[in-house]
Coordinates of C-alpha atoms in Angstrom, one line a residue:
Chain A
Q1 CA -12.1 -53.8 -29.5
K2 CA -12.8 -56.5 -26.9
E3 CA -14.2 -55.4 -23.5
V4 CA -11.4 -57.3 -21.7
E5 CA -7.9 -57.7 -23.1
Q6 CA -5.4 -60.2 -21.8
D7 CA -2.1 -61.2 -23.3
P8 CA -2.3 -64.9 -24.1
G9 CA 1.4 -65.5 -23.7
P10 CA 2.8 -68.1 -23.3
L11 CA 4.8 -66.8 -20.3
S12 CA 7.7 -69.0 -19.1
V13 CA 9.5 -68.3 -15.8
P14 CA 11.9 -70.2 -13.6
E15 CA 10.7 -71.7 -10.3
G16 CA 10.8 -69.1 -7.5
A17 CA 10.2 -66.1 -9.8
I18 CA 7.5 -63.5 -9.2
V19 CA 4.9 -63.7 -11.9
S20 CA 2.7 -60.7 -13.0
L21 CA -0.4 -61.3 -15.0
N22 CA -2.5 -58.5 -16.3
C23 CA -5.8 -57.5 -17.9
T24 CA -7.1 -54.3 -19.2
Y25 CA -10.8 -53.4 -19.8
S26 CA -12.9 -50.8 -21.4
N27 CA -16.2 -50.9 -19.5
S28 CA -16.1 -48.5 -16.5
A29 CA -19.2 -50.2 -15.1
F30 CA -17.2 -53.3 -14.1
Q31 CA -17.2 -53.7 -10.3
Y32 CA -16.4 -57.3 -9.6
F33 CA -13.0 -58.7 -10.7
M34 CA -11.9 -62.4 -10.6
W35 CA -9.0 -64.5 -11.5
Y36 CA -9.5 -68.1 -12.4
R37 CA -6.9 -70.8 -12.8
Q38 CA -7.5 -73.5 -15.4
Y39 CA -5.4 -76.6 -15.8
S40 CA -5.2 -78.3 -19.1
R41 CA -8.5 -80.0 -20.1
K42 CA -10.2 -79.0 -16.7
G43 CA -12.8 -76.5 -15.7
P44 CA -11.6 -73.2 -14.3
E45 CA -11.3 -72.8 -10.5
L46 CA -11.8 -69.4 -8.8
L47 CA -8.5 -68.2 -7.4
M48 CA -9.1 -64.6 -6.3
Y49 CA -12.1 -62.3 -6.1
T50 CA -12.0 -58.5 -5.6
Y51 CA -14.8 -55.9 -5.4
S52 CA -13.9 -52.5 -6.7
S53 CA -10.4 -51.0 -6.4
G54 CA -7.6 -52.2 -4.1
N55 CA -5.5 -55.1 -3.2
K56 CA -6.3 -58.5 -1.9
E57 CA -3.8 -61.1 -0.7
D58 CA -4.2 -64.8 -0.3
G59 CA -1.0 -66.8 0.4
R60 CA 1.4 -66.4 -2.5
F61 CA -1.3 -64.7 -4.6
T62 CA -2.1 -60.9 -4.7
A63 CA -4.8 -59.4 -6.8
Q64 CA -4.8 -55.7 -7.6
V65 CA -7.5 -53.5 -9.2
D66 CA -6.9 -50.0 -10.5
K67 CA -10.3 -48.8 -11.7
S68 CA -8.9 -45.4 -12.7
S69 CA -6.6 -47.1 -15.2
K70 CA -9.0 -49.9 -16.0
Y71 CA -6.2 -52.4 -15.2
I72 CA -6.1 -55.5 -13.0
S73 CA -3.2 -57.7 -12.0
L74 CA -2.5 -61.0 -10.4
F75 CA 0.9 -61.5 -8.8
I76 CA 2.3 -64.9 -7.9
R77 CA 5.2 -65.0 -5.5
D78 CA 7.7 -67.9 -5.2
S79 CA 6.1 -69.5 -8.3
Q80 CA 6.0 -73.3 -8.4
P81 CA 5.8 -75.8 -11.3
S82 CA 2.3 -76.6 -10.0
D83 CA 1.3 -73.0 -10.9
S84 CA 1.7 -73.9 -14.6
A85 CA -1.8 -73.3 -16.0
T86 CA -3.9 -70.9 -17.9
Y87 CA -5.0 -67.9 -15.9
L88 CA -8.2 -66.2 -16.9
C89 CA -9.4 -62.8 -15.7
A90 CA -13.1 -62.2 -15.5
M91 CA -15.3 -59.1 -14.7
E92 CA -18.9 -58.3 -14.0
S93 CA -20.9 -55.0 -13.8
G94 CA -23.5 -54.8 -11.1
N95 CA -25.4 -58.1 -10.6
T96 CA -26.0 -58.9 -14.2
G97 CA -25.0 -62.5 -13.6
K98 CA -22.8 -62.3 -16.7
L99 CA -19.0 -62.6 -16.5
I100 CA -16.8 -61.3 -19.3
F101 CA -13.6 -63.2 -19.6
G102 CA -10.2 -62.4 -21.0
Q103 CA -8.5 -64.7 -23.4
G104 CA -6.4 -66.3 -20.7
T105 CA -2.6 -66.3 -20.2
T106 CA -0.7 -69.6 -20.3
L107 CA 2.0 -69.7 -17.7
Q108 CA 4.8 -72.3 -17.5
V109 CA 7.0 -72.4 -14.4
K110 CA 10.1 -74.4 -15.1
P111 CA 11.9 -76.4 -12.3
Chain B
D1 CA -19.7 -84.2 -1.9
G2 CA -21.1 -81.0 -3.4
G3 CA -20.2 -79.8 -6.9
I4 CA -21.0 -79.6 -10.6
T5 CA -21.0 -82.7 -12.8
Q6 CA -20.9 -82.7 -16.6
S7 CA -21.3 -85.7 -18.8
P8 CA -19.9 -87.1 -20.9
K9 CA -16.3 -85.9 -20.7
Y10 CA -15.7 -86.6 -24.4
L11 CA -18.4 -86.6 -27.1
F12 CA -18.1 -87.3 -30.7
R13 CA -20.9 -86.7 -33.2
K14 CA -21.4 -86.7 -36.9
E15 CA -22.3 -83.6 -38.8
G16 CA -26.1 -83.0 -39.0
Q17 CA -26.8 -84.7 -35.6
N18 CA -28.1 -82.9 -32.5
V19 CA -26.4 -83.8 -29.2
T20 CA -27.3 -82.9 -25.6
L21 CA -24.7 -82.2 -22.9
S22 CA -25.6 -82.8 -19.3
C23 CA -25.0 -80.5 -16.4
E24 CA -26.1 -81.2 -12.8
Q25 CA -25.3 -79.3 -9.6
N26 CA -26.0 -80.2 -6.0
L27 CA -24.9 -76.8 -4.6
N28 CA -28.4 -75.5 -4.4
H29 CA -27.4 -72.6 -6.7
D30 CA -30.1 -70.6 -8.3
A31 CA -28.2 -69.6 -11.5
M32 CA -26.6 -71.8 -14.1
Y33 CA -24.5 -71.0 -17.1
W34 CA -23.1 -72.6 -20.3
Y35 CA -19.9 -71.3 -21.8
R36 CA -17.9 -72.4 -24.9
Q37 CA -14.1 -72.3 -24.9
D38 CA -12.1 -72.5 -28.1
P39 CA -8.2 -72.7 -28.3
G40 CA -6.6 -69.4 -27.5
Q41 CA -9.9 -67.8 -26.6
G42 CA -11.6 -67.0 -23.3
L43 CA -15.0 -68.3 -22.3
R44 CA -18.0 -67.1 -24.3
L45 CA -21.4 -67.2 -22.8
I46 CA -24.0 -69.3 -24.7
Y47 CA -27.1 -69.3 -22.4
Y48 CA -27.8 -68.7 -18.7
S49 CA -30.7 -69.2 -16.3
Q50 CA -31.2 -67.4 -13.1
I51 CA -34.3 -69.3 -12.1
V52 CA -36.2 -72.5 -12.9
N53 CA -38.2 -72.4 -16.1
D54 CA -36.5 -69.2 -17.3
F55 CA -33.3 -68.6 -19.3
Q56 CA -31.7 -66.0 -21.4
K57 CA -29.5 -66.0 -24.5
G58 CA -25.8 -65.1 -24.1
D59 CA -23.4 -63.8 -26.7
I60 CA -23.3 -66.8 -28.9
A61 CA -26.7 -68.6 -28.6
E62 CA -27.3 -69.3 -32.3
G63 CA -27.4 -73.1 -32.9
Y64 CA -27.9 -74.0 -29.3
S65 CA -30.9 -74.6 -27.0
V66 CA -31.4 -75.2 -23.3
S67 CA -34.0 -76.1 -20.7
R68 CA -34.3 -75.5 -17.0
E69 CA -37.0 -77.7 -15.6
K70 CA -35.3 -78.4 -12.4
K71 CA -33.1 -76.3 -10.2
E72 CA -30.2 -78.7 -10.3
S73 CA -30.2 -79.4 -14.0
F74 CA -29.4 -77.3 -17.1
P75 CA -28.9 -79.4 -20.2
L76 CA -27.5 -77.9 -23.4
T77 CA -28.4 -79.1 -26.9
V78 CA -26.0 -78.5 -29.7
T79 CA -28.1 -78.5 -32.8
S80 CA -27.2 -79.2 -36.4
A81 CA -27.6 -75.5 -37.0
Q82 CA -24.5 -74.7 -35.1
K83 CA -21.9 -74.2 -37.8
N84 CA -18.7 -74.9 -35.8
P85 CA -19.6 -77.0 -32.8
T86 CA -16.3 -78.6 -32.0
A87 CA -15.2 -77.0 -28.7
F88 CA -14.8 -77.4 -25.0
Y89 CA -18.1 -76.7 -23.2
L90 CA -18.2 -75.6 -19.6
C91 CA -21.2 -75.4 -17.3
A92 CA -21.2 -73.2 -14.2
S93 CA -23.5 -72.3 -11.3
R94 CA -23.7 -69.7 -8.6
N95 CA -25.9 -68.2 -6.0
S96 CA -27.8 -65.2 -7.4
G97 CA -26.2 -62.0 -6.3
R98 CA -23.0 -63.7 -5.3
T99 CA -20.4 -63.2 -8.0
D100 CA -17.8 -64.9 -5.8
T101 CA -19.6 -68.2 -5.8
Q102 CA -19.4 -69.0 -9.5
Y103 CA -18.0 -72.5 -9.9
F104 CA -17.4 -74.5 -13.0
G105 CA -17.8 -78.1 -13.9
P106 CA -15.1 -80.3 -15.4
G107 CA -16.2 -79.6 -19.0
T108 CA -17.3 -81.7 -22.0
R109 CA -15.1 -81.8 -25.1
L110 CA -17.3 -82.1 -28.2
T111 CA -15.8 -83.1 -31.5
V112 CA -17.8 -83.2 -34.7
L113 CA -16.5 -85.7 -37.2

């Protein structure tokens, strides 16, 4: 079993839809949770960062962490075609300096 | 203009040849990382370095080697011992102790012919 599980999709939604992306994990020591966005043939860019449980909002993006369920989510409101990309979740325990990544979910937002 | 640069963007090599991928950062970050990305898979850690002249193996270090002689540079050599080297290689850097500062370079796509 992988430490971090993420449905690879693809996920296709119409423009304006609310998108929900999720990851589950097995290591209860994870404390730092990140979402990266990766456009085709580019390096990932950090989208959201959360420490421990709770919600964090940044514009159209909301990250949620539920440590009791070992489940994290990224919500995208009013999705745009420019949001079409692969979204990777990543986690770290303590300050090991080592991120563990999910497989990535490919999202397509259709105009 | 601060950031991470990787070169070349595309690289082709014949089987049996070693090849070195370049990674340079001007962010003054202490730690640097090399990841490999295959289609449909997440990023897998090859090697990382938290300080100059020191580095550790990641999850898939076999067939790879690195050096960290300068803070801003962390080259990766893909040796002929790596059985399946065709992949997208990503370099990253961050401040030690600051998970929220991990940034990636644009990547190098290596194809073995």
